[in-house]
Structure formats: C-alpha cells, structure tokens
Amino acid sequence: MTIDLDRARRETPGTAEVIHLNNAGAALMPRPVIAALVDHIELEGRIGGYEAAEREAARVEHCYDALARLLNCARGEIAVVENATRAWDMAFYALPFRAGDRILTAAAEYASNVISFLQVAKRTGAVVEVVPNDDSGQLSLAALERMIDARVKLIAVTHVPTNGGLVNPAAGIGRLARAAGIPFLLDACQSAGQMPLDVEALGCDMLSATGRKYLRGPRGIGFLYVRKGLLGRLEPPFLDLHAARWTGAREFELRSDARRFENWETNVAAKLALGVAVDYALGWGLEAVYARVRALAEGLRVGLRRIPGAVVRDLGAERCGIVTFTLQGIDAGAVKAALARRAINVTVSTLSSTRYDMEARGLEELVRASVHYYNSEEELERFLAAVAEIAKGR
Ligand SMILES: Cc1ncc(COP(=O)(O)O)c(C=O)c1O
C-alpha cells in the first residue's frame, strides 16, 4: 500500500502552517488525535476528571490493545507512563547489578540512558562498555558477539539515535542476546511509528518509546514493553497503590502485569489519544509509512549533498527518516533560526545528547531535519532551496 499524501495532509492541520521537519522532536498530530485529546479535556471540564475517565474507560483501556498490536505482544506486557525516559528508567532501574557486572551499549546511545548507566555503575561497581561500530557506523554485531561473556548482565541499545538516520541492527542484537540469555533493553523512542516494530522479531525483552514523535501522539505520554517471562523477576524502582496492593499491615503484593511499572495518576486524555494515534499509524500501515519516510529522507540527503558546504552526517547501513547535516562556516543554531524565519521547523542535535558518538566523530552540533510520510516532495524542495540560500549567506 502506498500513502495517500493528499489525505495525510488534509488530516494534518499543521501542514497548512509550517513545513514540519521536526518529527523526531514532536510530529504534527493528525485530526483524530487532536480531537480525542481536546474532547476528553472538555469532558473532564464538564463532568469531572474521575467521572470522565470512568465514562471513557473502554477507550482508555484500548490504548493497551493498540500498543500490543503495534509491537506484537500481549496487552499485559505494556505499561503506559509519562514518557520514554521514565519507561526506560522503570525497566533499567529494576535490574539488579553487582560489582563487576558488565552493561553493553552502543556508540549512539542517548544521554539520559548513559547517565543512568553511569549512576548505577557508580553505586554498584558495574561497568559500562560501548560496543564499537562497524564500517557503516552501526553497532558491530561481530564485536558484540566477541564481547559477550557470563559477566554481561544487560545489553541496552538505542535503535535509532536522536542525532541521525542510523538504524542499529536490533534484530541481530536480539539474536545474540537471546542465545546468551542476556536481557536486551531496546530504546525505540525514535523508531516507534516510523517503521514496523515486532518484539518477537527484534528479540528484545524490554522496549521503551514515546507518544509524541513518529507515532504522532500527544506530548507527555510514553510506554514500556516488558516480556512476560521477565516481568515476574523485575521489581520496579518505585511502587504505589496502582503498581502494588497493600495487603496487610506489613505486606504488599505487586501487580502481575506490566502495569507494575505505572503509577496511579496519569494524563487520561493523552493516554486515550495515544491509543488513537497508534490506531491511526496502524491504519496507514507501518511498512508503507517506513517506505515513504525512507524514500523522502534519502531524497533529502541527495539534495543536501548537492549544496556547496553542506555535509550529510547520517551513519549506518540502513537509514531512516532522520536527516542530519552541517553547513560549513554556519552554526547549526543559525541554520535553524534562518529556516524558522521561512516557517520551516528543524532542530539542532548537540554533543551532550549523544556524547560517545559525537566525540568520536569530532562533532559539536548538527542540524536535524526529520521527515514523516505527510511531508510532501514540494516541501522538501522548498527546504533544500532555503538551505542553499542560507549556505550562500542569504
Ligand atoms: C533515542 C531517544 N531515547 C529517549 C528519548 C527520550 O524520550 P522522552 O523525551 O519521551 O522521555 C529521546 C528523546 O529525544 C530519544 O531521542
């Protein structure tokens, strides 16, 4: 199936306002998602927050079914939390580490994850090791295989980094992790919604992602998948009366499903709207979405390479919808500002978000233009013309 671009743009009111190439930041929400969000907030205003949640309970619950379909897992393996960071944290901090344990990660790992590795390493004496990249710039499966031993207690990898089009070979990592019986935590924050994700095919035990990026959901909502076989062995770092039941003066009982990683209070409107966003994405088909996203991004890279002074910085054998580049002699913030004056949204990726990778490449910052299926070819032409002007100092 191909994407009906006219329909996609008609259903995305923001396309009338801006050329939105910040889909890896927060994508434009489509009308059904906006409506779900606004309607629920209006209902809360009219009848009360708890009462609105009760009335819409079935639609809120549907979020779990939608996410389970998206990831090919069971609804009981899904927790819906505030964002991808909290989802990832709840899994990571539930894992026990001791002195000498090894945590293996990738060069493109996201700063928040690395900060957590370092904190736990400091507390426990575990060590964090970065698996080298192969020649294409993706995590080297051969190197990972060589590094695996009985001391490796976690493989935690970012699927698609915040700072480029790289798609790490998650399924290959999953195969190695599974063969060695090591838990595999996949940060799918930037891949969810732009490509098919099947936790069985990926072989991951835990997966975290967010609503607002390629899934086109609202801000302030994310989710965690934890494989059933692992659930019972993971005690969340924080508990409340939703994650556990207070069963006696000195006793409590953890929930048996993945909601043990949630807490009681939640943004119900966002949760409901996340379910709508996932259904909406599935309605287009993730294969079709990814095919268009990849084609648009590759076209953009070709166009950028033709602009004198522009250098495309994306790594990897497989590249997705995130396009990063530098313009010689012009800092990334100035490029972003000049594009914003033309109603074109991009963002800047800085060293501090992906330090291992940026330091290794000697980069301080990059301009990030991330495309989605609702972007038109004409928008990308206008973007390229604007970059060419900026490169000439206009
Ligand atoms: C790779 C990656 N992981 C995690 C996050 C954090 O997501 P959130 O802001 O939803 O917590 C981001 C955000 O940009 C990201 O790019």
GROMACS .gro file of C-alpha atoms and ligand atoms in nm, residues 24-25 82-86 108-110 112-113 158-163 187-190 208-213 221-222 368, ligand 1:
model
   47
   24ALA     CA    1   1.190   1.325   1.562
   25GLY     CA    2   1.117   1.603   1.814
   82GLU     CA    3   0.483   0.972   3.125
   83ASN     CA    4   0.744   0.948   2.852
   84ALA     CA    5   1.011   0.725   2.702
   85THR     CA    6   1.269   0.821   2.961
   86ARG     CA    7   1.054   0.714   3.253
  108ALA     CA    8   2.488   0.624   1.956
  109GLU     CA    9   2.329   0.576   2.299
  110TYR     CA   10   2.107   0.856   2.426
  112SER     CA   11   1.967   1.004   2.959
  113ASN     CA   12   2.034   0.631   2.929
  158THR     CA   13   1.918   0.279   2.115
  159HIS     CA   14   1.751   0.159   1.795
  160VAL     CA   15   1.751   0.496   1.615
  161PRO     CA   16   1.956   0.771   1.778
  162THR     CA   17   1.834   1.124   1.836
  163ASN     CA   18   2.115   1.258   1.615
  187ASP     CA   19   1.523   0.224   2.327
  188ALA     CA   20   1.276   0.253   2.040
  189CYS     CA   21   1.189   0.615   2.111
  190GLN     CA   22   1.284   0.731   1.761
  208SER     CA   23   1.062   0.191   2.560
  209ALA     CA   24   0.911   0.460   2.340
  210THR     CA   25   0.720   0.785   2.345
  211GLY     CA   26   0.392   0.912   2.202
  212ARG     CA   27   0.481   1.248   2.053
  213LYS     CA   28   0.747   1.158   1.798
  221ILE     CA   29   0.293   1.007   2.738
  222GLY     CA   30   0.514   0.706   2.667
  368ARG     CA   31   1.843   1.767   1.220
  395LIG     C1   32   1.682   0.790   2.150
  395LIG     C2   33   1.597   0.861   2.249
  395LIG     N1   34   1.567   0.799   2.364
  395LIG     C3   35   1.491   0.857   2.458
  395LIG     C4   36   1.442   0.984   2.441
  395LIG     C5   37   1.361   1.046   2.549
  395LIG     O1   38   1.226   1.049   2.518
  395LIG     P1   39   1.124   1.127   2.612
  395LIG     O2   40   1.157   1.273   2.592
  395LIG     O3   41   0.988   1.090   2.564
  395LIG     O4   42   1.148   1.086   2.750
  395LIG     C6   43   1.470   1.053   2.322
  395LIG     C7   44   1.418   1.189   2.302
  395LIG     O5   45   1.452   1.261   2.213
  395LIG     C8   46   1.550   0.990   2.224
  395LIG     O6   47   1.581   1.051   2.110
   0.00000   0.00000   0.00000
